[in-house]
Coordinates of C-alpha atoms in Angstrom, one line a residue:
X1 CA 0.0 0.0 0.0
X2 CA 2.9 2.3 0.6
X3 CA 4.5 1.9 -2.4
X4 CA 1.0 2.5 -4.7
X5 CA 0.8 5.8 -2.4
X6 CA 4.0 6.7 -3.5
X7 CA 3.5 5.9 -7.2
X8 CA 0.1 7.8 -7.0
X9 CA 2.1 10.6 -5.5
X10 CA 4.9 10.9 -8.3
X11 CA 1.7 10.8 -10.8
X12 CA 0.2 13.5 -9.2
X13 CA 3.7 15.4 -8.9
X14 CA 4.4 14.9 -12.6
X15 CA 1.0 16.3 -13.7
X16 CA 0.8 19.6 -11.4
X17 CA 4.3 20.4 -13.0
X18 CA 3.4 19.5 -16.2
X19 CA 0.0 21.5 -15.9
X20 CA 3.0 24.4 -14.5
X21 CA 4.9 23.8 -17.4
X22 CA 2.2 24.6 -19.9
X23 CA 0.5 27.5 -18.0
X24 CA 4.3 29.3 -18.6
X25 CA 4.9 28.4 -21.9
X26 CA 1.2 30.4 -22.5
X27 CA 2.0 33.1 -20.7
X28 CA 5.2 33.8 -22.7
X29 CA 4.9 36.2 -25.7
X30 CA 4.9 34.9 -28.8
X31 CA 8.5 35.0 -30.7
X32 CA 8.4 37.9 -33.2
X33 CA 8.2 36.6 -36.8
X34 CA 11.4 38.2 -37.9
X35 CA 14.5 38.8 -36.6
X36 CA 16.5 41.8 -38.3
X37 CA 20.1 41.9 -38.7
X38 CA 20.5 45.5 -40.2
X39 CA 18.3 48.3 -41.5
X40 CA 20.1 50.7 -43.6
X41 CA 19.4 54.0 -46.2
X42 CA 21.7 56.2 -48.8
X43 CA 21.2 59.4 -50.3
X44 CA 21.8 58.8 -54.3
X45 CA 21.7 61.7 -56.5
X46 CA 17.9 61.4 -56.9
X47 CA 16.7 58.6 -54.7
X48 CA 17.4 56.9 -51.4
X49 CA 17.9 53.1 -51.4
X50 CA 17.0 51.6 -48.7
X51 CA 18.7 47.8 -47.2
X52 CA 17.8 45.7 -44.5
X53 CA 19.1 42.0 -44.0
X54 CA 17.0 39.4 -41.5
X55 CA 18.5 36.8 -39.5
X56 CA 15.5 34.0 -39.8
X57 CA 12.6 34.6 -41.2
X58 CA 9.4 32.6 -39.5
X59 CA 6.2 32.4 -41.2
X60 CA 7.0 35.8 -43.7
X61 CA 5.3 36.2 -46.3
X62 CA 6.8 39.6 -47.2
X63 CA 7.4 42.9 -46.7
X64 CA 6.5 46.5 -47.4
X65 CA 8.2 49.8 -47.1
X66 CA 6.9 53.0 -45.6
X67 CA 7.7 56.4 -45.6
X68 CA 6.6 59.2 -42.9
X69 CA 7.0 62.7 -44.2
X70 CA 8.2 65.1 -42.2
X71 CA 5.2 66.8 -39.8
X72 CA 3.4 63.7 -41.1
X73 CA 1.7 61.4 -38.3
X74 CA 0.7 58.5 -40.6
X75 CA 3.5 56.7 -42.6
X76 CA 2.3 55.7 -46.4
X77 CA 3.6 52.6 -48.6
X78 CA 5.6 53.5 -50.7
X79 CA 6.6 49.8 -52.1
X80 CA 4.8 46.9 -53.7
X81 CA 4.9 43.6 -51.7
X82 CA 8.3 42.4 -51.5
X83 CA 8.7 38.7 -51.2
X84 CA 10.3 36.6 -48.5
X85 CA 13.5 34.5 -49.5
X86 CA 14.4 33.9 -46.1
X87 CA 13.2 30.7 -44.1
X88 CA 13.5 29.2 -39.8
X89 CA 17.1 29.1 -40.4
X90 CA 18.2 31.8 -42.8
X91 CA 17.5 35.0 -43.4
X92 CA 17.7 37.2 -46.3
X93 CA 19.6 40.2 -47.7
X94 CA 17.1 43.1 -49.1
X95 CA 17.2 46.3 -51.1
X96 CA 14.8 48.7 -52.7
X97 CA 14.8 52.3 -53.9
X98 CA 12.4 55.0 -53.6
X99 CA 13.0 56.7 -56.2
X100 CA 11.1 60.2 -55.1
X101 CA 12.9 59.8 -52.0
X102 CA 14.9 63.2 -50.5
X103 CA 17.3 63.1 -47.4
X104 CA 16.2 64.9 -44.2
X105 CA 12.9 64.6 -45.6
X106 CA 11.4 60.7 -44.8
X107 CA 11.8 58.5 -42.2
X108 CA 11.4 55.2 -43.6
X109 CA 9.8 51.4 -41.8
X110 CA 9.9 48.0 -42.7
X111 CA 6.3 46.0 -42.4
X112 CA 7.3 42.5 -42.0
X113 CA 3.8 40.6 -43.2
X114 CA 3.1 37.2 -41.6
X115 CA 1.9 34.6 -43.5
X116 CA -1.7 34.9 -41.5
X117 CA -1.3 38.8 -42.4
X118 CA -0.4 40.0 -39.3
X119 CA 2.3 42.5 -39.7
X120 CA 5.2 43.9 -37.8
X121 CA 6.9 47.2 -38.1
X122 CA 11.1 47.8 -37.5
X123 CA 12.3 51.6 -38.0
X124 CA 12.2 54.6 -38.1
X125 CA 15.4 54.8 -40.3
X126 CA 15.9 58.7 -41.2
X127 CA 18.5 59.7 -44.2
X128 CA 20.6 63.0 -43.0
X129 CA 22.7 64.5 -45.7
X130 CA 25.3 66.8 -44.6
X131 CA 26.4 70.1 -46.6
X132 CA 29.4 70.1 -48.2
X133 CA 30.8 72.4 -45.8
X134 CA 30.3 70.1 -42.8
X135 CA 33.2 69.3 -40.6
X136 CA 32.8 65.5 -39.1
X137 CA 35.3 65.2 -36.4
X138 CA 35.9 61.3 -35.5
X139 CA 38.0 60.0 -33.0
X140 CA 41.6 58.6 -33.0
X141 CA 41.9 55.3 -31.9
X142 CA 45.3 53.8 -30.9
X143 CA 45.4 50.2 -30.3

């Protein structure tokens, strides 16, 4: 009899830790979609071209980008869907150019679509030009 108590016991154990177990793993957030590795933008002469790399890519579809316009509160698309190449493991490397773009005047986003089109947004990257009569001091470093 003491050992079936025991046994019982270790059953009962096993499922309040398991019933533990689950409880946390549906309290914790879900793991974004995306992971990025960079997000990037260049003046050209007449455009800015924008760059952004992902790490792994989970259930993307896609993405879009998204301008704001300075004393704008709403950022527009500015992009047709851009297809996901990346996968679980792998990301992707991307580029595109908007080609009415003008430094110090956008701030650009990334919408990362999901494949059940829920989306995610990474940014604000904002292009600064400076004059051609800007000094940029840098540091020395000495190793």
């Amino acid at each position: 009899m003491q050992k079936t108590a025991t046994v019982w016991m270790g059953g009962l154990i096993a499922l309040v830790a398991l019933m533990v177990a689950t409880l946390a793993l549906l309290a914790t957030p879900a793991q974004a979609s995306v992971r990025f590795d960079y997000f990037t933008g260049q003046q050209n002469s007449t455009s800015v071209t924008l760059e952004w790399a992902t790490v792994t890519e989970l259930k993307i579809a896609g993405f879009r980008v998204y301008r704001l316009a300075e004393g704008s509160t709403a950022p527009e698309p500015v992009s047709s869907f851009i297809a996901a190449r990346g996968d679980s493991f792998t990301g992707a490397t991307y580029r595109f150019t908007d080609p009415t773009g003008d430094a110090n005047t956008y701030a650009y986003y990334i919408q990362a679509v999901n494949l059940d089109t829920s989306t995610e947004m990474v940014g604000p990257v904002r292009i600064v030009s400076l004059e051609a009569d800007t000094t940029l001091w840098l540091p020395i470093v000495v190793r």
